Structures are given as structure tokens and as C-alpha cells.
Coordinates of C-alpha atoms (C1' of nucleotides) in Angstrom, one line a residue:
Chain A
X1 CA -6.5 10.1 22.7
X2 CA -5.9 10.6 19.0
X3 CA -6.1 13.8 16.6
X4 CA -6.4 14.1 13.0
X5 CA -5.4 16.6 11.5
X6 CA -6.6 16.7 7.4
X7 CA -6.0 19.5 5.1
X8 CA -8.7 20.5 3.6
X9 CA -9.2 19.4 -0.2
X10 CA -5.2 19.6 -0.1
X11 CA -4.1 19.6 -3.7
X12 CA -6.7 22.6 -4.5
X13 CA -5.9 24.3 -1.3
X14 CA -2.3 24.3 -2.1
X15 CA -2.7 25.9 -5.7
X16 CA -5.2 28.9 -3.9
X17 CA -2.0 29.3 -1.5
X18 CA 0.1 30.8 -5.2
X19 CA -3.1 31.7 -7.1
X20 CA -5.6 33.6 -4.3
X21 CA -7.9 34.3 -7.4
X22 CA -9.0 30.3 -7.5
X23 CA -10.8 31.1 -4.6
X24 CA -14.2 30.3 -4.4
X25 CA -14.4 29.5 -7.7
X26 CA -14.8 25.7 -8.2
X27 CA -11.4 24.3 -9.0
X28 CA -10.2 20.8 -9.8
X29 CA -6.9 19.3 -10.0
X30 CA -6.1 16.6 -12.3
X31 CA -4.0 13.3 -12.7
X32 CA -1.3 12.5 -15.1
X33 CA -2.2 13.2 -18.1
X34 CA -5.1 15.2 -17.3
X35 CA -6.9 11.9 -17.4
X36 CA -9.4 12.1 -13.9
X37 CA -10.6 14.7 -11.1
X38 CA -8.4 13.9 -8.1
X39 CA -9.0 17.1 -5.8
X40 CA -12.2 19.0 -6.0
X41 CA -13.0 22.7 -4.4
X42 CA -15.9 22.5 -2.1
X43 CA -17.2 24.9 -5.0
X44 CA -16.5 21.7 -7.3
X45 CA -18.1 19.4 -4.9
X46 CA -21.2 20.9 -4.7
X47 CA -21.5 20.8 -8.7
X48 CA -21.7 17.0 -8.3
X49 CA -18.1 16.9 -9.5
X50 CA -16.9 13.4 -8.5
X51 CA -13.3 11.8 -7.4
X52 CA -11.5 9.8 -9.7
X53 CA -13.9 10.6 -12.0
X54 CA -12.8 11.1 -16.0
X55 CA -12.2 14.5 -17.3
X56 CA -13.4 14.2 -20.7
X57 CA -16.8 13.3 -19.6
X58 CA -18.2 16.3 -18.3
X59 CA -16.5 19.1 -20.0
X60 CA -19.8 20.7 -20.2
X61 CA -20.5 21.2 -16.7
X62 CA -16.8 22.6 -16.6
X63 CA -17.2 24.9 -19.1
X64 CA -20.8 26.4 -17.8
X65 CA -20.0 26.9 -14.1
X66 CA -16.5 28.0 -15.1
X67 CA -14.8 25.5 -13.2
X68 CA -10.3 26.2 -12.9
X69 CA -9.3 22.9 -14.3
X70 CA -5.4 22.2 -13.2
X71 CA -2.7 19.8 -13.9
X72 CA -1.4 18.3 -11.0
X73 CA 2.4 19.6 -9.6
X74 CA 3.3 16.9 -7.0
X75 CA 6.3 19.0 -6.6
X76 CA 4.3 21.3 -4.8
X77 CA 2.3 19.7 -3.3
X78 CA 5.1 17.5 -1.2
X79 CA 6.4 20.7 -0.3
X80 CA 3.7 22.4 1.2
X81 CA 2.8 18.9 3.0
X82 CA 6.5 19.4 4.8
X83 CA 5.4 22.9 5.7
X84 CA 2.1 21.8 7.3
X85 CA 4.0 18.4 8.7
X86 CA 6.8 20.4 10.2
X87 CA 4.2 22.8 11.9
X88 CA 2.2 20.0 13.3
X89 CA 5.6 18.1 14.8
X90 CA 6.7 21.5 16.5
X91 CA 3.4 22.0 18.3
X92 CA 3.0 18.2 19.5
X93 CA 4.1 15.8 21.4
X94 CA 4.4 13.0 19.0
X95 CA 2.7 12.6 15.2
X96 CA 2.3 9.9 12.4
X97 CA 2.4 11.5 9.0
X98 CA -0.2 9.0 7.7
X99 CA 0.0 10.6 4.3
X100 CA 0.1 14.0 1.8
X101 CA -2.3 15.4 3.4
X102 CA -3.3 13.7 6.6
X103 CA -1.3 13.0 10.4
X104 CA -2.3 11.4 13.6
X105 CA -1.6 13.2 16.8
X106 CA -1.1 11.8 20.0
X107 CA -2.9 14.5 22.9
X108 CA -2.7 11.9 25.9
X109 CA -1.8 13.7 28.7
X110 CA -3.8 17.0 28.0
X111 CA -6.9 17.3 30.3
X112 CA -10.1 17.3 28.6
X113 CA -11.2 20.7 29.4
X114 CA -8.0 22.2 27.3
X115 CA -8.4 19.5 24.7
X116 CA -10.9 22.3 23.0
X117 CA -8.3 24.8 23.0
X118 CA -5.4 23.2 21.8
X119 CA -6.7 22.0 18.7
X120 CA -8.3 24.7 17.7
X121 CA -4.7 27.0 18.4
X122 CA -3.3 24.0 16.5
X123 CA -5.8 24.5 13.4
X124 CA -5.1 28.5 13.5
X125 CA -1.8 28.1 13.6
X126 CA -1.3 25.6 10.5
X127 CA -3.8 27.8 8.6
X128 CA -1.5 31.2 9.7
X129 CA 2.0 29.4 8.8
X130 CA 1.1 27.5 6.0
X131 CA -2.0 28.8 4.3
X132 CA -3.9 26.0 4.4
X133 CA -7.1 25.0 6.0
X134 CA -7.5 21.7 8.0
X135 CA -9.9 20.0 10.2
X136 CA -9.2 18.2 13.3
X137 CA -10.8 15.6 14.8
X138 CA -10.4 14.0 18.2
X139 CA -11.0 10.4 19.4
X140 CA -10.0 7.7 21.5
X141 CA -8.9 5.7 18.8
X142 CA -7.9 6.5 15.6
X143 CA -10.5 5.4 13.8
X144 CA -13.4 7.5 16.0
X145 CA -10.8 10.4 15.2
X146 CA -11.1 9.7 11.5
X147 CA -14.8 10.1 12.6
X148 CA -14.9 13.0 14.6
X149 CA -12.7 14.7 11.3
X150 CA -16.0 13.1 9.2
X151 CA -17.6 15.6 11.6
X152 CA -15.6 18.6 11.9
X153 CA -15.1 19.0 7.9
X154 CA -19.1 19.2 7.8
X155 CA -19.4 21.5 10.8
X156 CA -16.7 24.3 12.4
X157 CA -13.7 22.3 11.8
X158 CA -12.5 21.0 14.7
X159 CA -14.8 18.2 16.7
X160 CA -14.0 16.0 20.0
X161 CA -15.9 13.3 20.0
X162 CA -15.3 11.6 23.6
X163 CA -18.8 12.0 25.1
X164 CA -20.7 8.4 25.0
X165 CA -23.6 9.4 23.7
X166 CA -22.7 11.9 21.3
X167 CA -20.5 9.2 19.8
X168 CA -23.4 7.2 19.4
X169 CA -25.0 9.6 18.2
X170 CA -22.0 10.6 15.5
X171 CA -21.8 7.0 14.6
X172 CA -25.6 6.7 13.9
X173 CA -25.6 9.4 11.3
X174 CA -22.4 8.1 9.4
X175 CA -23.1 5.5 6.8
X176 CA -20.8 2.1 6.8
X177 CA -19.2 3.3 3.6
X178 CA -18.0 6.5 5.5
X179 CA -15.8 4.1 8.1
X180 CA -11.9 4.1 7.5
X181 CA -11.4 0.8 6.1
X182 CA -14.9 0.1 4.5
X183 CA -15.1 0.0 0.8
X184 CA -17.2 -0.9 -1.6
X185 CA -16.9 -4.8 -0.9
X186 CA -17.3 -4.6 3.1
X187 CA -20.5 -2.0 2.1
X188 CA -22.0 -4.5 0.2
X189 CA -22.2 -7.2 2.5
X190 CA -23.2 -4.7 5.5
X191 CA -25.8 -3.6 3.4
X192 CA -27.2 -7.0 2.2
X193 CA -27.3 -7.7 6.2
X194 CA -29.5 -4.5 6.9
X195 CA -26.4 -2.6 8.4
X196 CA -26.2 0.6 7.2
X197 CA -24.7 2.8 10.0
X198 CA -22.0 2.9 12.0
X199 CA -23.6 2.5 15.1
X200 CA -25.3 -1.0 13.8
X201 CA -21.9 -1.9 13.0
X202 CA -20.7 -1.6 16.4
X203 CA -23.5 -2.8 18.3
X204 CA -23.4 -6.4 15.6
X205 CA -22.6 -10.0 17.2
X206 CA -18.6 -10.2 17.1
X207 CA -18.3 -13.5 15.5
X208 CA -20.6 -12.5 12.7
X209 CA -18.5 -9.6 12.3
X210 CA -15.7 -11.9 12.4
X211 CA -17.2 -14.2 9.7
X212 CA -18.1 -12.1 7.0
X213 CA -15.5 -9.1 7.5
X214 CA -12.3 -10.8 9.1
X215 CA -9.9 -9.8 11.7
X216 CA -9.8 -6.2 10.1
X217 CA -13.3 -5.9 10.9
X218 CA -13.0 -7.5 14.5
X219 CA -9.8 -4.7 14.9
X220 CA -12.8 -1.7 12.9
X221 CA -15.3 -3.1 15.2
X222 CA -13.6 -2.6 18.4
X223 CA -12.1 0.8 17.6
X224 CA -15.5 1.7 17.1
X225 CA -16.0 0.7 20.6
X226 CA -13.0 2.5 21.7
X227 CA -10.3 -0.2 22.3
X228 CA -7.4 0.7 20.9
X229 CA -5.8 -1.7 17.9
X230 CA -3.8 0.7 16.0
X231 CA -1.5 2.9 18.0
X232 CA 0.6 5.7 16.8
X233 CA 3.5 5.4 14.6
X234 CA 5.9 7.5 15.1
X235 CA 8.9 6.0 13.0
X236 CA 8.4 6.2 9.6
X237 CA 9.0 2.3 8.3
X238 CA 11.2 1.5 5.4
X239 CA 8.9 0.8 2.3
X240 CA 8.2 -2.9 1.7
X241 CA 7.8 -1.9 -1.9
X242 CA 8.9 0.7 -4.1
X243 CA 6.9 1.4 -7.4
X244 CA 7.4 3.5 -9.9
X245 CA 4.6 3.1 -13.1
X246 CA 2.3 5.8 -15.2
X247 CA -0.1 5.6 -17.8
X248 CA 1.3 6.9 -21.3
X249 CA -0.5 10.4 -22.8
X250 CA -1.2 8.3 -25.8
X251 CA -0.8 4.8 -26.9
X252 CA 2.7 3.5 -27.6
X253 CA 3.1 0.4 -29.6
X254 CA 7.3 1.0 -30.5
X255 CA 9.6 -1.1 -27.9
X256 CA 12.2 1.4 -27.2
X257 CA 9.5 3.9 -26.4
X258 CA 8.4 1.6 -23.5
X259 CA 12.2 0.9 -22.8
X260 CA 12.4 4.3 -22.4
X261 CA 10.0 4.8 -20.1
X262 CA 11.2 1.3 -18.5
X263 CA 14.6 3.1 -17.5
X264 CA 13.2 6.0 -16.6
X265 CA 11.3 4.6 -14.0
X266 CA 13.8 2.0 -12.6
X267 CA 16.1 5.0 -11.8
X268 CA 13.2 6.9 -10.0
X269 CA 12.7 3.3 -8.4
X270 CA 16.4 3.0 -7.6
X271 CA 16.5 6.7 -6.0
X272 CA 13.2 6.3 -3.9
X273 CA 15.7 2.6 -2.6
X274 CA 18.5 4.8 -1.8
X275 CA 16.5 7.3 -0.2
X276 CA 16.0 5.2 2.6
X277 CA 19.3 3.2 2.7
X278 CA 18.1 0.3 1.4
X279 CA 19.1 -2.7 -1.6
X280 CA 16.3 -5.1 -3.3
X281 CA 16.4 -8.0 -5.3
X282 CA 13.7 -8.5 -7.5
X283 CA 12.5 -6.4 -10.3
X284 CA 9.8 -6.6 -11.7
X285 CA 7.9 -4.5 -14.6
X286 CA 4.8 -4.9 -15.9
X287 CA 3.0 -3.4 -19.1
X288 CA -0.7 -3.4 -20.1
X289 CA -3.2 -2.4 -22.5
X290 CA -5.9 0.0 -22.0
X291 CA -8.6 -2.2 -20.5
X292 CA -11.2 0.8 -20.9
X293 CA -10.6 0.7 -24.7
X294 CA -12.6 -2.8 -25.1
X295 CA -12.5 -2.7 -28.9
X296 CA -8.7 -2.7 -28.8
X297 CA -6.6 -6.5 -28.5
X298 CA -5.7 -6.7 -24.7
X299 CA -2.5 -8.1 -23.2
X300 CA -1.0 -7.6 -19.5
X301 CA 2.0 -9.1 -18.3
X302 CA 4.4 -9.3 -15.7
X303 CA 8.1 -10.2 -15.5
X304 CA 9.9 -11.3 -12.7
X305 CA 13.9 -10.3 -12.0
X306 CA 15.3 -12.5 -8.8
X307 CA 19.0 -10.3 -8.5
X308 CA 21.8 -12.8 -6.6
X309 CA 22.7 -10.2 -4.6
X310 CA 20.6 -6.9 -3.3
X311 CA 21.9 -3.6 -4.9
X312 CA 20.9 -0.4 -4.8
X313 CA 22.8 0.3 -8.2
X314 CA 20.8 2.6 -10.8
X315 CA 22.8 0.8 -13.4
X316 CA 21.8 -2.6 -12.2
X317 CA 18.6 -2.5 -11.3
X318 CA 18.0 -0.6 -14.8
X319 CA 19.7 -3.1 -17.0
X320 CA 17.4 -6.2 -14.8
X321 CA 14.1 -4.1 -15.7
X322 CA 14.8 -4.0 -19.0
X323 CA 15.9 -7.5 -19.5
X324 CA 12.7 -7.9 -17.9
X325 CA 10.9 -6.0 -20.1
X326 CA 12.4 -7.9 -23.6
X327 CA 10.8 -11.2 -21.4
X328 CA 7.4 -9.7 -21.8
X329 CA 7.4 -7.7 -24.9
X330 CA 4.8 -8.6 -27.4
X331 CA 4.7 -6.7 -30.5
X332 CA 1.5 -5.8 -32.0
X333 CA -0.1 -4.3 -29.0
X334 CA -0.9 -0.6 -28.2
X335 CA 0.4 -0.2 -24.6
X336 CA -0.8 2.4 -22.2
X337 CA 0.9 1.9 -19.2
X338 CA 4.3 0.6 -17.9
X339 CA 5.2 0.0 -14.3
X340 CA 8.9 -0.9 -12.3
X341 CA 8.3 -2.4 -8.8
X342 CA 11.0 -3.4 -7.0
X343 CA 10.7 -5.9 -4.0
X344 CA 13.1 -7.7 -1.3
X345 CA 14.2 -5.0 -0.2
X346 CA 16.4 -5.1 2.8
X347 CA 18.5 -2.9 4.4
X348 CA 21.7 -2.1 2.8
X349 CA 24.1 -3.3 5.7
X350 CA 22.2 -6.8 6.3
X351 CA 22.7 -8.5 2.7
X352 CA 24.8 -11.5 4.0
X353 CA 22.4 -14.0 4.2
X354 CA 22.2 -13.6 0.0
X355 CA 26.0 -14.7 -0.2
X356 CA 24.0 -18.1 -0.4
X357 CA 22.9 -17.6 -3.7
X358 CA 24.0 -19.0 -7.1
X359 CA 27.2 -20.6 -4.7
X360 CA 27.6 -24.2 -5.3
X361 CA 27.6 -26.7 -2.9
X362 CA 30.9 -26.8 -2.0
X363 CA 31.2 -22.8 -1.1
X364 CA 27.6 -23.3 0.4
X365 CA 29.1 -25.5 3.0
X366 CA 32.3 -23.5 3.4
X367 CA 29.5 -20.4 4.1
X368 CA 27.6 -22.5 6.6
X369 CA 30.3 -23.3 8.7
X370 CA 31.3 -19.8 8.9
X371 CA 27.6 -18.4 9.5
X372 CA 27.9 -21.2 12.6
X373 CA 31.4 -20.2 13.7
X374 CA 30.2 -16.6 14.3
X375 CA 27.2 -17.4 15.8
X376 CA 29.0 -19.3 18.3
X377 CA 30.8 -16.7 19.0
X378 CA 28.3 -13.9 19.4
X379 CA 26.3 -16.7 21.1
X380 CA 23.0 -15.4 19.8
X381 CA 21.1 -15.4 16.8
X382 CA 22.7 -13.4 14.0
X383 CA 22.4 -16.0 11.7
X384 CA 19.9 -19.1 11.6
X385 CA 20.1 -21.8 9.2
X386 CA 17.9 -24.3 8.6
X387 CA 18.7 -27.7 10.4
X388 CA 18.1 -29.9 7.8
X389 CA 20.6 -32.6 6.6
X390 CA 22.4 -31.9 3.7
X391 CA 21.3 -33.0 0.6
X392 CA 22.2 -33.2 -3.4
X393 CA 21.5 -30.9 -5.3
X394 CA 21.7 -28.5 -2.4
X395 CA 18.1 -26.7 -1.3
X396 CA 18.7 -24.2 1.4
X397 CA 15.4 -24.0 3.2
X398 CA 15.7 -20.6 4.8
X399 CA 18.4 -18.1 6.2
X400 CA 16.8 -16.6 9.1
X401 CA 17.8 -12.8 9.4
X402 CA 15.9 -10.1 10.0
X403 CA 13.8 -10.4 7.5
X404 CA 13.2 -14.0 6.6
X405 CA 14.7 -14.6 3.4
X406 CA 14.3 -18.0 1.7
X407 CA 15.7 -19.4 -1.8
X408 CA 13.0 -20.9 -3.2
X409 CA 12.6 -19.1 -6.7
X410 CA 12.9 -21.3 -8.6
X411 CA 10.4 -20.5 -11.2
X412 CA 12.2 -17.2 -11.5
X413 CA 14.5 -15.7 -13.8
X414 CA 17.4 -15.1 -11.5
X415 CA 20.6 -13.1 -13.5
X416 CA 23.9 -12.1 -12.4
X417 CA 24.4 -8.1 -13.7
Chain B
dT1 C1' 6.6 -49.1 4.0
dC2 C1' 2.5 -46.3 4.7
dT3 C1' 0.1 -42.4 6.4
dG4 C1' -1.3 -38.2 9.0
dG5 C1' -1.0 -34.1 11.7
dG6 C1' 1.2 -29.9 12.6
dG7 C1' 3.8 -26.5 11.1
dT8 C1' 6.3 -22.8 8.0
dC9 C1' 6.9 -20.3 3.9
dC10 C1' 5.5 -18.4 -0.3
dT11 C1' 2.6 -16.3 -3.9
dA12 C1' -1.3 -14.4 -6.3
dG13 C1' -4.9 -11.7 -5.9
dG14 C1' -8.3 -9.0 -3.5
dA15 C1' -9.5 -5.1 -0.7
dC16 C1' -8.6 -1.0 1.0
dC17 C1' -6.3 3.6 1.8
dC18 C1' -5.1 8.6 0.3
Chain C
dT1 C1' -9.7 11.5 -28.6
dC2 C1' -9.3 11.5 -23.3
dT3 C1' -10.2 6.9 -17.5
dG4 C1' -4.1 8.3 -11.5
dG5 C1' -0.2 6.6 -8.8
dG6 C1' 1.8 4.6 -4.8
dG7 C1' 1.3 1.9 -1.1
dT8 C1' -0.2 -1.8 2.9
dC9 C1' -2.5 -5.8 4.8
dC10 C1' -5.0 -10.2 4.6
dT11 C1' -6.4 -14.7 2.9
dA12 C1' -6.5 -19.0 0.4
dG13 C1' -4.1 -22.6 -1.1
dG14 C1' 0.0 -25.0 -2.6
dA15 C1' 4.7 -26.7 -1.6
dC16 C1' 7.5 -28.4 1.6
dC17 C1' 9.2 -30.3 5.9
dC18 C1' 9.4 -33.2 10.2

DNA sequence: TCTGGGGTCCTAGGACCC
DNA sequence: TCTGGGGTCCTAGGACCC
């Protein structure tokens, strides 16, 4: 049995939290930049204000209903999501943040009768301590608690949704769009098949759902049915990638402006690695146009940085993003967003396998039979290397730690910083 | 020497999430 | 004039190996 717990139109509710007079009145909060609507007031909602959508384009309907326009603070927002995260983990068993605003809860071993109570001391207490509202919604799986939240947030606020038929019933009047995991793509195909509820989806042949919607829609389909595919996860996992990347507040056509910003964000990039006591080795940055702006020259581009060894070095992995950067640089463009990703990333006690690189074949050799020495001493699997006779020029197939790591890059630029 | 099946690994790109 | 940012997972298809 699953909970979610999901603050109610988070970023908004957090600003009412410091500014009690923005309630009631429709509020939105903005992106970078002020550039599009990403948290709307129920107020907001109900003037047909949409997510994601531009700012500029209805400043009319702002302006006549009054609506609080705010600038995003993430600052804040992160914070409060602790405060809401920190009472959730002290009055449960076991959670998954699943993101700012949302965490799964795991109520096995509560009897049904109490489930009722629980949540709803749980929903009292969050909005007492922290000030803002949530809905919770119960399930056996996760995705019928993502469902039963669907209901609660239109209703009281809190909504178990175990009872057979009134899941039926709860799946029937939610649309296929609605379903965790269905977007547009999935909606058109249901659609174009006649299935527009989630109840139809449920109830559909498994290999056609297999067919046309994958394995992810064989693992959407079941939950639906209540077998469990996606269980809680407690541990938070290391990030496979870390990306840092904005859109500019106006176009910038100068190179050290986007160096600039290049640096900027491979030190945010480099933090976010340390953070979680990690090293990567490839960089990459990327730079584009604006693609809305159609009457302007377009270019996008992508560089690629292979490190020889993993770092988690500020100064290293700046210097690779910008040489990255110079690699893609065309002048004569008006750029309006610039992006550092970093990839390869592997904990920061486990880089031996990269020793391997950029050696030649002589050291490689040496390396090998040392690798084999110590795994015939630990007598287990430390280190793997690919059996394959040796050949000129040397191709190491793979190095098999934990995680695979191969040297095939060939196409890549690969520097020593 | 010729050829095929079975397998792994890798990447780009798409789809989706909040 | 002005259109978010940060992620994950899956698939197809190529490269490569035995």
C-alpha cells in the first residue's frame, strides 16, 4: 500500500506561506526570466491560466482579474520542500522523495480501518508545521496512488482508493492523458484506438498494449490492475547526469558572454558532482538559437569532452567546457541558451578502471597483469577484463567495474587538463 | 576461406515526469 | 520585445566480437 503525498500548487503555496495577502487572489509563479507560467493558484486555474504557458501572451487577462505575477525563488522553494520532506519522514515508516513537491509513502502494515485516520493526521500535521496544503492519495501501487491523489485534490483532500469497484469506478472517470506516464504521444495512439479512459486501458488485450505502448505500458497497465512494478525507493540514487543550462534574458551573440555563462555553469555542474561524492568524465555543452524566433538564422550544436581520468575538479571540468565550447562556437548567431552536462559519472573512490586510458601499450599490459594479480588474490571480481587476445594497436574492449565502463570514444575529443 | 547466429555495448533521439 | 530547467528510461540500429 502506497501514499502520495503532493503539495498543493507548491511554488504558489510556498510564496502565500511569507506573503498571507496572495491568498485567494489568483497568483502565478514564473520561470527564468519571467518567460512561462509554471505554478498557478487554483484562483489562476480557474481563469483558464495554463502551465508552461508564455507570459507575454496573456497580459490582458493578468491585468483584468488582477492576477500576483511572481518570479520564481528556487531558494525557497527547496527549503520549504525539506520542511514538508522532513515532516513526512518523521511520521512514517519509510518515504521516496519523488520530487519538490511530491513523496511516496509506504503504509503496509497499517490496517485498513486506521488507514483513514492516519493520512488525514498526516495531511494536518504537514499543513500545521509547514504551512502548506497537500493531498494524499492511497493505493496499492503507486500509480493507483497517483490516482487516488487525481482524486483527492478534486474532492476533500485525502482519498483511499482500495475498494474494487470504486477503483473501477475512479479509473473510468480519469482520461488516459491523466495516467502517470501518458503523454501526449501514448494519448494519441489510445485515442486513435477508441481508448479514452483509464478503465479501457486496463481492461485492453496485453499484447496490444504491448505493441503499441511497450514494456512501460505493460508495467502502466498492470499497476493499473494492482500488481506492483515500481516499489519504493528509499535511497536516494547518485545522478546519472548532472545538468546545468538556462535560457539567456536576451540574445547574446559576443563569445565571452556565452564563456561566461559556460563557466558559470560548469562550476554549479561541478558542485551538484561533489555534492554527492562523485567524479565524471565527459563534458559536454551545448548552445542554441531561439527556435521560437523563426525569422532569425538557427544553429544548435553539441560538443563532446571525453576527460582521461574522472575529476570532480571545478578547475578541470571548467577549462574542458570551455574548450568545448571554442569547438562549437559559430560567430554570427544570436544565442539564447547555453547548457553544461556532465556524464560518466562514477563514484569518486572507484576510478581505477580509467588508469587504462591514453597508456600505451606497454603500461596497458603492465596494468593488466596487475588488475589480474589482485583479482587472484581477492579471488572475486573486482576487476574484469575482457579476454580477448592482444592485439596492435591496442583496443581494450571493456573494463568490467561497477559500472561498465568501455573505451570506445573514439570519435571524441578526449584532452588531458 | 566463407558465412551466420548470438551476443554485448554504445549512442542518438524520443517520450515522459515534475 | 518576451516561450523553464533538470532529470530518467526505452528503443532502434550500428559496431563489434566470438
Amino acid at each position: 500500500m502506497f501514499a502520495l503525498v503532493d503539495c498543493n500548487n507548491f511554488y504558489v503555496s510556498c510564496e502565500r506561506v511569507f506573503n498571507p495577502k496572495l491568498e485567494k487572489r489568483p497568483t502565478i509563479v514564473l520561470s527564468n526570466n519571467d518567460g512561462c507560467v509554471i505554478a498557478r493558484s487554483n484562483e489562476a486555474k480557474d481563469l483558464g491560466i495554463l502551465m508552461g504557458e508564455p507570459a507575454f501572451k496573456n497580459k490582458n487577462i493578468y491585468k483584468k482579474h488582477k492576477v500576483a505575477i511572481l518570479s520564481s525563488n528556487f531558494a525557497l522553494y527547496g527549503d520549504m520542500s525539506q520542511r514538508v520532506m522532513s515532516v513526512l519522514s518523521q511520521n512514517s515508516s519509510a518515504l521516496e522523495i519523488y520530487s519538490i513537491d511530491e513523496a511516496f509513502i509506504d503504509l503496509s502494515g497499517i490496517p485498513v480501518k486506521k488507514l483513514l485516520s492516519e493520512i488525514k493526521y498526516l495531511k494536518t500535521t504537514v499543513e500545521q508545521w509547514t504551512g502548506i496544503p497537500v493531498s494524499i492519495g492511497v493505493g496499492i501501487t503507486k500509480t493507483l496512488a497517483k490516482v487516488a491523489n487525481h482524486v483527492a485534490k478534486r474532492s476533500t483532500g485525502v482519498k483511499i482508493l482500495i475498494d474494487s469497484r470504486d477503483v473501477k469506478k475512479s479509473l473510468k472517470n480519469l482520461k488516459v492523458e491523466n495516467i502517470w506516464g501518458v503523454g501526449s504521444r501514448l494519448k494519441k495512439i489510445l485515442n486513435s484506438f477508441g481508448i479514452k479512459n483509464a478503465l479501457e486501458l486496463r481492461s485492453q488485450n496485453e499484447l496490444w498494449v504491448q505493441k503499441y505502448m511497450t514494456i512501460v505500458g505493460r508495467r502502466l497497465q498492470l499497476e493499473l490492475k494492482g500488481i506492483i512494478c515500481y516499489q519504493l525507493e528509499t535511497n536516494p540514487t547518485n545522478k546519472k547526469q548532472i545538468c546545468t543550462s538556462r535560457s539567456f534574458g536576451q540574445l547574446v551573440e559576443e563569445f565571452s558572454k556565452l564563456e561566461e555563462a559556460a563557466s558559470m555553469y560548469a562550476t554549479r555542474c561541478a558542485e551538484k558532482l561533489r555534492y554527492q561524492h562523485s567524479c565524471a568524465s565527459v563534458i559536454k555543452v551545448f548552445i542554441q538559437t531561439n527556435s521560437f524566433r523563426k525569422q532569425l538564422l538557427q544553429y544548435r550544436n553539441i560538443s563532446f569532452i571525453k576527460l582521461p581520468i574522472p575529476t570532480n575538479s571545478t578547475l578541470k571540468i571548467t577549462k574542458a567546457a570551455l574548450l568545448g565550447l571554442k569547438t562549437i562556437f559559430k560567430s554570427g548567431y544570436s544565442y539564447h541558451k547555453l547548457g553544461v552536462i556532465i556524464e560518466n559519472i562514477v563514484p569518486d573512490t572507484n576510478i581505477q578502471t580509467h588508469l587504462f586510458d591514453n597508456q600505451n601499450y606497454k603500461v596497458q599490459k603492465d596494468l593488466m597483469a596487475a588488475m589480474d594479480k589482485i583479482n587472484s588474490i581477492n579471488g572475486q571480481d573486482t576487476v574484469k577484463v575482457a579476454s580477448q587476445g592482444f592485439r596492435q594497436p591496442w583496443k581494450m574492449r571493456q573494463v568490467r567495474v561497477s559500472p561498465c565502463y568501455t573505451t570506445r570514444w573514439n570519435d571524441f575529443i578526449t584532452v588531458k587538463i
